[in-house]
CSV table of C-alpha atoms in Angstrom, one decimal:
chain,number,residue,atom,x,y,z
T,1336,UNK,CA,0.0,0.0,0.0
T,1337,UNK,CA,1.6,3.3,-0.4
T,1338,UNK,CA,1.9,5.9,1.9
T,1339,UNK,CA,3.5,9.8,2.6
T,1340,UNK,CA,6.5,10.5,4.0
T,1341,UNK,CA,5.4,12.3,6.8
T,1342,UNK,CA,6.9,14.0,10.1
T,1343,UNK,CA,5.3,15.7,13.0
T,1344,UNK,CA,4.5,19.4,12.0
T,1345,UNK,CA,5.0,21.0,15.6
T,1346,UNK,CA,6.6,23.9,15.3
T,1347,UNK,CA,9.2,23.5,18.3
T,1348,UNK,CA,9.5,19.7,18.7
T,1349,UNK,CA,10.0,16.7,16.6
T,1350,UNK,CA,8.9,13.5,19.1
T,1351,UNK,CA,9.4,10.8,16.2
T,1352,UNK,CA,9.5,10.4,12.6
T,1353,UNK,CA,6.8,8.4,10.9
T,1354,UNK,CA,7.6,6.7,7.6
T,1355,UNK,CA,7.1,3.2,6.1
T,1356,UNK,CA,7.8,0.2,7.4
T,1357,UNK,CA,10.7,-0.1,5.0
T,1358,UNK,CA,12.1,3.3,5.6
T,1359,UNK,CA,15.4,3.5,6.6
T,1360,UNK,CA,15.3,6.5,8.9
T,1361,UNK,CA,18.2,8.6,10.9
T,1362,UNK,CA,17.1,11.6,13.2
T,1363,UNK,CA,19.2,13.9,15.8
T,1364,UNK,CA,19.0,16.9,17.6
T,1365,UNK,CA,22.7,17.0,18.0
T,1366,UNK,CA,22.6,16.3,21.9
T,1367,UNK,CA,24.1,13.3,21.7
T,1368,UNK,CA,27.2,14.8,20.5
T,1369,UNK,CA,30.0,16.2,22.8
T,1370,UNK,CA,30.5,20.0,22.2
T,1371,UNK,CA,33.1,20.5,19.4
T,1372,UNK,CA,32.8,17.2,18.0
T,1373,UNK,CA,33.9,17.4,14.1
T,1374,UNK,CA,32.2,14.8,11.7
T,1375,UNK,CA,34.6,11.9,10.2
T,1376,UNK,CA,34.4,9.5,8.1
T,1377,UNK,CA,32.7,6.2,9.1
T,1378,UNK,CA,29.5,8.0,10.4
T,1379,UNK,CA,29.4,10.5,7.7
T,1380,UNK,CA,30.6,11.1,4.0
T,1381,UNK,CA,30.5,13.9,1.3
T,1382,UNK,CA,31.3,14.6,-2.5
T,1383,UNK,CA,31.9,16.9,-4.9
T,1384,UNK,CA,35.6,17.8,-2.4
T,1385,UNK,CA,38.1,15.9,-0.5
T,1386,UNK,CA,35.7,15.3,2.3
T,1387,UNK,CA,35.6,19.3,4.8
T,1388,UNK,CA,35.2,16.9,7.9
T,1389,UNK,CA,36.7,19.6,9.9
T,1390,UNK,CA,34.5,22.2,8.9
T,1391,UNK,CA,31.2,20.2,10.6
T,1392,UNK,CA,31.8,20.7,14.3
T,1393,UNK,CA,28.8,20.0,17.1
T,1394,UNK,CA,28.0,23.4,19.5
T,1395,UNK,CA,26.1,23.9,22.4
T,1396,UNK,CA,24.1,27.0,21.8
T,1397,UNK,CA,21.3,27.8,23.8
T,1398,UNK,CA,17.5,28.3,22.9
T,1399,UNK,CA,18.1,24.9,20.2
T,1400,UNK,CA,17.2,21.2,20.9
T,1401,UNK,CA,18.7,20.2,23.3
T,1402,UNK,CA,21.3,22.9,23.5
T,1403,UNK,CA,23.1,21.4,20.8
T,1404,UNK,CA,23.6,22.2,16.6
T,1405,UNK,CA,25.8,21.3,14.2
T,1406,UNK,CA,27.8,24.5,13.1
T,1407,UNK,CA,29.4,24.5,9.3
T,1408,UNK,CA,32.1,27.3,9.0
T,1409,UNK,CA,32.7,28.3,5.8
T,1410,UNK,CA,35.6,30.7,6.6
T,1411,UNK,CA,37.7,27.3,7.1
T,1412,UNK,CA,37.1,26.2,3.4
T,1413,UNK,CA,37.0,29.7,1.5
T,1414,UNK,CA,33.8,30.8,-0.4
T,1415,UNK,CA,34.2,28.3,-3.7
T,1416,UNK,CA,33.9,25.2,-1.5
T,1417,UNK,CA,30.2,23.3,-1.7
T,1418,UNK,CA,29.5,20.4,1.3
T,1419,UNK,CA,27.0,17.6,0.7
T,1420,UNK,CA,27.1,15.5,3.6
T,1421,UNK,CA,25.3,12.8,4.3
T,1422,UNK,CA,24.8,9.4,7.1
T,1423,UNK,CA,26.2,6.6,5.8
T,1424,UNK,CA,24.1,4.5,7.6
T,1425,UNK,CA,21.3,6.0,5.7
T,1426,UNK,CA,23.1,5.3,2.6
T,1427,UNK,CA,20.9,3.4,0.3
T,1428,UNK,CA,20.2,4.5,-2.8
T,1429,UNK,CA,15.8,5.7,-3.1
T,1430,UNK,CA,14.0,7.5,-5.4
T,1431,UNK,CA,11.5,9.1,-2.9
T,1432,UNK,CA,12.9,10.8,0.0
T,1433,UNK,CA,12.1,13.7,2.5
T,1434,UNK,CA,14.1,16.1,5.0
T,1435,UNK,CA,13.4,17.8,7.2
T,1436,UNK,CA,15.8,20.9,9.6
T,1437,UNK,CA,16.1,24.1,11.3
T,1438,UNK,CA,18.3,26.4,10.0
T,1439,UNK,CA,20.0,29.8,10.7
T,1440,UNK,CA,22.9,32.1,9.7
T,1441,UNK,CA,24.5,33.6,13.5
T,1442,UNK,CA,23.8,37.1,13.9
T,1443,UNK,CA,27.7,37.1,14.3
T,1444,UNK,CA,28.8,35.6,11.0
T,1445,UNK,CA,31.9,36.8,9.5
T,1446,UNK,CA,33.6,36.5,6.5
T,1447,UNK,CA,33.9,38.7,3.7
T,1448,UNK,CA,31.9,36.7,1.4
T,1449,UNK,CA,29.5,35.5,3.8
T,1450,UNK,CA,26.3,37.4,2.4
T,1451,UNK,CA,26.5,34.8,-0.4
T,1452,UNK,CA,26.7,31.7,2.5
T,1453,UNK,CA,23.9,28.8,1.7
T,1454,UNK,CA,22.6,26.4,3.8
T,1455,UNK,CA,19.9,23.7,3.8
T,1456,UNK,CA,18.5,20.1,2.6
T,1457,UNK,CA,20.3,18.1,-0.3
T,1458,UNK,CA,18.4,15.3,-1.5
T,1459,UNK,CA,19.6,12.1,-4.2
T,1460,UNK,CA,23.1,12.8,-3.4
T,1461,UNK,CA,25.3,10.1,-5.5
T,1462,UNK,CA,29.0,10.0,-6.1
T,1463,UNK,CA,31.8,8.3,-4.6
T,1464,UNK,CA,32.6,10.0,-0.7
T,1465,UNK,CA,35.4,12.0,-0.7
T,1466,UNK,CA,35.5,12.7,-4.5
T,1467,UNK,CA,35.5,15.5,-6.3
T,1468,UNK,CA,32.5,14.0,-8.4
T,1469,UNK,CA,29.1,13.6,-7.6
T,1470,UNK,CA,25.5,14.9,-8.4
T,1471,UNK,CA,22.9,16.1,-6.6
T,1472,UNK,CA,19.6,18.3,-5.9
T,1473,UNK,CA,19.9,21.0,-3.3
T,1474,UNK,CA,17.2,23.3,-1.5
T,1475,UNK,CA,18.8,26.0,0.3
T,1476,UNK,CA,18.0,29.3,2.4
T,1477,UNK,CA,20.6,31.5,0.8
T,1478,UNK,CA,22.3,34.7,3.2
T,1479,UNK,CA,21.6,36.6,0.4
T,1480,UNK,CA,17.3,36.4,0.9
T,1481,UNK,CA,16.4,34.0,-1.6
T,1482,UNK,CA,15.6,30.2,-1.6
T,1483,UNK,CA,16.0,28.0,-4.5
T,1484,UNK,CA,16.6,24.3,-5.5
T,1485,UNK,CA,19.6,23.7,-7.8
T,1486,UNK,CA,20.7,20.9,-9.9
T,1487,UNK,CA,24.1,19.8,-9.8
T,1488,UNK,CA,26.5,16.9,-11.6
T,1489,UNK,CA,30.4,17.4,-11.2
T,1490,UNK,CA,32.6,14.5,-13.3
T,1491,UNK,CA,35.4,14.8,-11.0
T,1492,UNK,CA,37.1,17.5,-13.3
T,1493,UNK,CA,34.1,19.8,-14.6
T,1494,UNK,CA,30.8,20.2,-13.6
T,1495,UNK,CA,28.1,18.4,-16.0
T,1496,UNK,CA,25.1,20.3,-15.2
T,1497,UNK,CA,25.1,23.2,-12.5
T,1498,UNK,CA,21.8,25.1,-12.9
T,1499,UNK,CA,19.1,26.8,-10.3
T,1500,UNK,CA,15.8,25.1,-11.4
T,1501,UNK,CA,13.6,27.6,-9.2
T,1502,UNK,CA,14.9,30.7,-6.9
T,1503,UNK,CA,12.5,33.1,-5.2
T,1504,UNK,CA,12.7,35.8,-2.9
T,1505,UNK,CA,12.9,35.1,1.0
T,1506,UNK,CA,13.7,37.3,3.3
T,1507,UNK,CA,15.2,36.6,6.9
T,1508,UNK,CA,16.8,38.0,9.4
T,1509,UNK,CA,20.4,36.8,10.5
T,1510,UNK,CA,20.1,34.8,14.3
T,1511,UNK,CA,16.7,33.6,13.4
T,1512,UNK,CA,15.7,30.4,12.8
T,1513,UNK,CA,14.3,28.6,10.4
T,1514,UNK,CA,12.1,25.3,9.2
T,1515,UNK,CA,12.9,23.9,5.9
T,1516,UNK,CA,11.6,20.8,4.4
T,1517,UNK,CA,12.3,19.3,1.3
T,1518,UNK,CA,10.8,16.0,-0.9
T,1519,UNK,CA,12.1,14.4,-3.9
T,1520,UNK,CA,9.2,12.4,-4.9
T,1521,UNK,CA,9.5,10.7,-8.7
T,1522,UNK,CA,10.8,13.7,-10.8
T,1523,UNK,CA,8.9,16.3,-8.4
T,1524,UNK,CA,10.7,18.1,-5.8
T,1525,UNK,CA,9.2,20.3,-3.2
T,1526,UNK,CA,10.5,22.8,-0.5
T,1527,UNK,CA,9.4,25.3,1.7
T,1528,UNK,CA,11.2,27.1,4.5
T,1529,UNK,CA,8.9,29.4,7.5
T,1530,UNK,CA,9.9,31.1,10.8
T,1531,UNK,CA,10.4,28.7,13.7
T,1532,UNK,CA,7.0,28.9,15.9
T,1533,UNK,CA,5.2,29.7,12.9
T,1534,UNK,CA,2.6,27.1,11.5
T,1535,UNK,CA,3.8,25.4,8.6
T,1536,UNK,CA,2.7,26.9,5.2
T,1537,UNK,CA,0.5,24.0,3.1
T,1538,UNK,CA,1.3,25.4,0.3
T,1539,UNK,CA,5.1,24.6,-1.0
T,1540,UNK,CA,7.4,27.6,-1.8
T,1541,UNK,CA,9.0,25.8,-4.4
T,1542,UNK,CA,7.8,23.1,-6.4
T,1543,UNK,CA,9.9,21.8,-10.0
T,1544,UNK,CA,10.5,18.7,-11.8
T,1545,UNK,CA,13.5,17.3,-13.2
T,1546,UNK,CA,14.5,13.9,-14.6
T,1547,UNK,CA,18.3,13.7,-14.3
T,1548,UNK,CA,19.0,12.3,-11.1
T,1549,UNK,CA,16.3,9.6,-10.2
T,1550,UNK,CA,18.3,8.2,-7.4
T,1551,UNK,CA,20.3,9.4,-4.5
T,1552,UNK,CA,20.5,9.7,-0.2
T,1553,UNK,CA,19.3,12.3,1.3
T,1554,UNK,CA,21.5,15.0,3.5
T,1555,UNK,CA,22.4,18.2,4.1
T,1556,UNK,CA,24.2,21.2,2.2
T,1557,UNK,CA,26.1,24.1,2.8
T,1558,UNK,CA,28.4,26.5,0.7
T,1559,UNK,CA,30.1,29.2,0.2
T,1560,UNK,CA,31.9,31.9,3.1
T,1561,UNK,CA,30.6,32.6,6.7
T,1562,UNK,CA,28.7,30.0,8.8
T,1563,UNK,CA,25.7,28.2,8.9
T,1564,UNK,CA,23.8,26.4,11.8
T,1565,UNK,CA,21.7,23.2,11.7
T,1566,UNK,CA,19.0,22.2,14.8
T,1567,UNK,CA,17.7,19.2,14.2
T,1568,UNK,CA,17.8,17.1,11.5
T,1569,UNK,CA,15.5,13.7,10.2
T,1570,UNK,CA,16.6,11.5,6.8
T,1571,UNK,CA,13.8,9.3,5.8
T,1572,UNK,CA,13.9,7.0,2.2
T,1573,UNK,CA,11.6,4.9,1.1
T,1574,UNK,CA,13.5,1.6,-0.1
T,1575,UNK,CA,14.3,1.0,-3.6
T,1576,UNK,CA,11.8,-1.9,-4.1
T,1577,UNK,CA,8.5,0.3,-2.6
T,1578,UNK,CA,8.8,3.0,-5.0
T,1579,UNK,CA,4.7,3.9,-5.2
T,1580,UNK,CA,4.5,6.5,-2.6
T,1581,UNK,CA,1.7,9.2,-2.5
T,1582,UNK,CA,3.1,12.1,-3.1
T,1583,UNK,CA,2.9,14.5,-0.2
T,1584,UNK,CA,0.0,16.9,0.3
């Protein structure tokens, strides 16, 4: 029977993630993580760069789930670098997937290209980890008030395909957080990003189709100068032999 990807819509607290019964599902708030703990290999994995491990470090912050997020600092890896990362133990390959995050860009960023900082939800990620290659969808909340969903493909020495299929305007305010949520669902994919402690809009900001990249994992992205917070964060994929899934409403 098929059935929608689906988490709880509260606006301040995730108790559980409901998916299929075949789902292979990952979620965090961080907590479980020592202060400054930096990502490696084994647990986690990018492409499209020799793998920024360093650059992923846990905080304690107060006001977030439990006290914790996971802090990307662009001023380590200049503005040109671009970080998929994803779980490898939520590694296998799906056509339908959803994410879901809290996101924010600190009131104290720094770095001189930091107003063009992205951050956000990457979904059908494929390429080998630690490569320079790789493809991959990305929604983001950009520092420059705008959110779009891009299309990239990199063949380890040029990039294939590196194209915005939707951006529109979205402003926010730097130290603020907020929710973003994101589906690939057949060649559909759907975003939409609102104010933590807002309701969540029914209506998708963005919503596109594209056929290149059918398959993938699902993760998270950042980019570019300055630094970008995650609170939160649930994977869900629907297995590769239960591809009829509603799609969400």
């Amino acid at each position: 029977a098929s059935a929608v990807l689906r988490f709880p819509s509260g606006p301040e607290v995730w108790t559980e993630v409901f998916v299929f019964t075949t789902a292979i599902q990952w979620y965090s708030t961080f907590g479980e993580y020592e202060e400054g703990y930096r990502f490696e290999a084994g647990d986690w994995d990018e492409v499209l760069v020799a793998p920024h491990y360093s650059t992923w470090v846990v905080r304690r912050v107060e006001g977030a789930s439990d006290n914790s997020v996971l802090e990307r600092n662009g001023v380590v890896t200049g503005p040109g670098a671009r970080d998929p990362l994803f779980r490898t133990d939520v590694s296998q390959f799906a056509r339908d997937q959803e994410v879901r995050t809290a996101i924010r860009y600190p009131a104290t960023n720094r770095g001189s290209d930091r107003d063009a900082s992205i951050g956000g939800i990457a979904l059908r990620i494929q390429g080998t980890p630690g490569s320079a290659g790789g493809m991959l969808y990305y929604c983001t909340l950009r520092a420059g008030g705008m959110v779009g969903i891009r299309a990239v493909s990199h063949d380890g020495t040029n990039y294939v395909f590196d194209e915005d299929l939707a951006v529109v305007p979205f402003a926010h305010q730097p130290g603020v957080w907020y929710e973003m949520r994101a589906v690939a669902h057949g060649t559909t994919l759907r975003c939409k990003v609102w104010p933590r402690g807002e309701a969540e809009p029914e209506e998708w900001l963005i919503e596109v189709t594209d056929a290149r990249i059918l398959r993938g994992v699902p993760g998270i992205f950042a980019a570019g100068e300055g630094i970008v917070e995650f609170d939160r964060l649930a994977l869900a994929i629907e297995g590769e032999d239960s591809a009829d899934i509603a799609p969400p409403a």
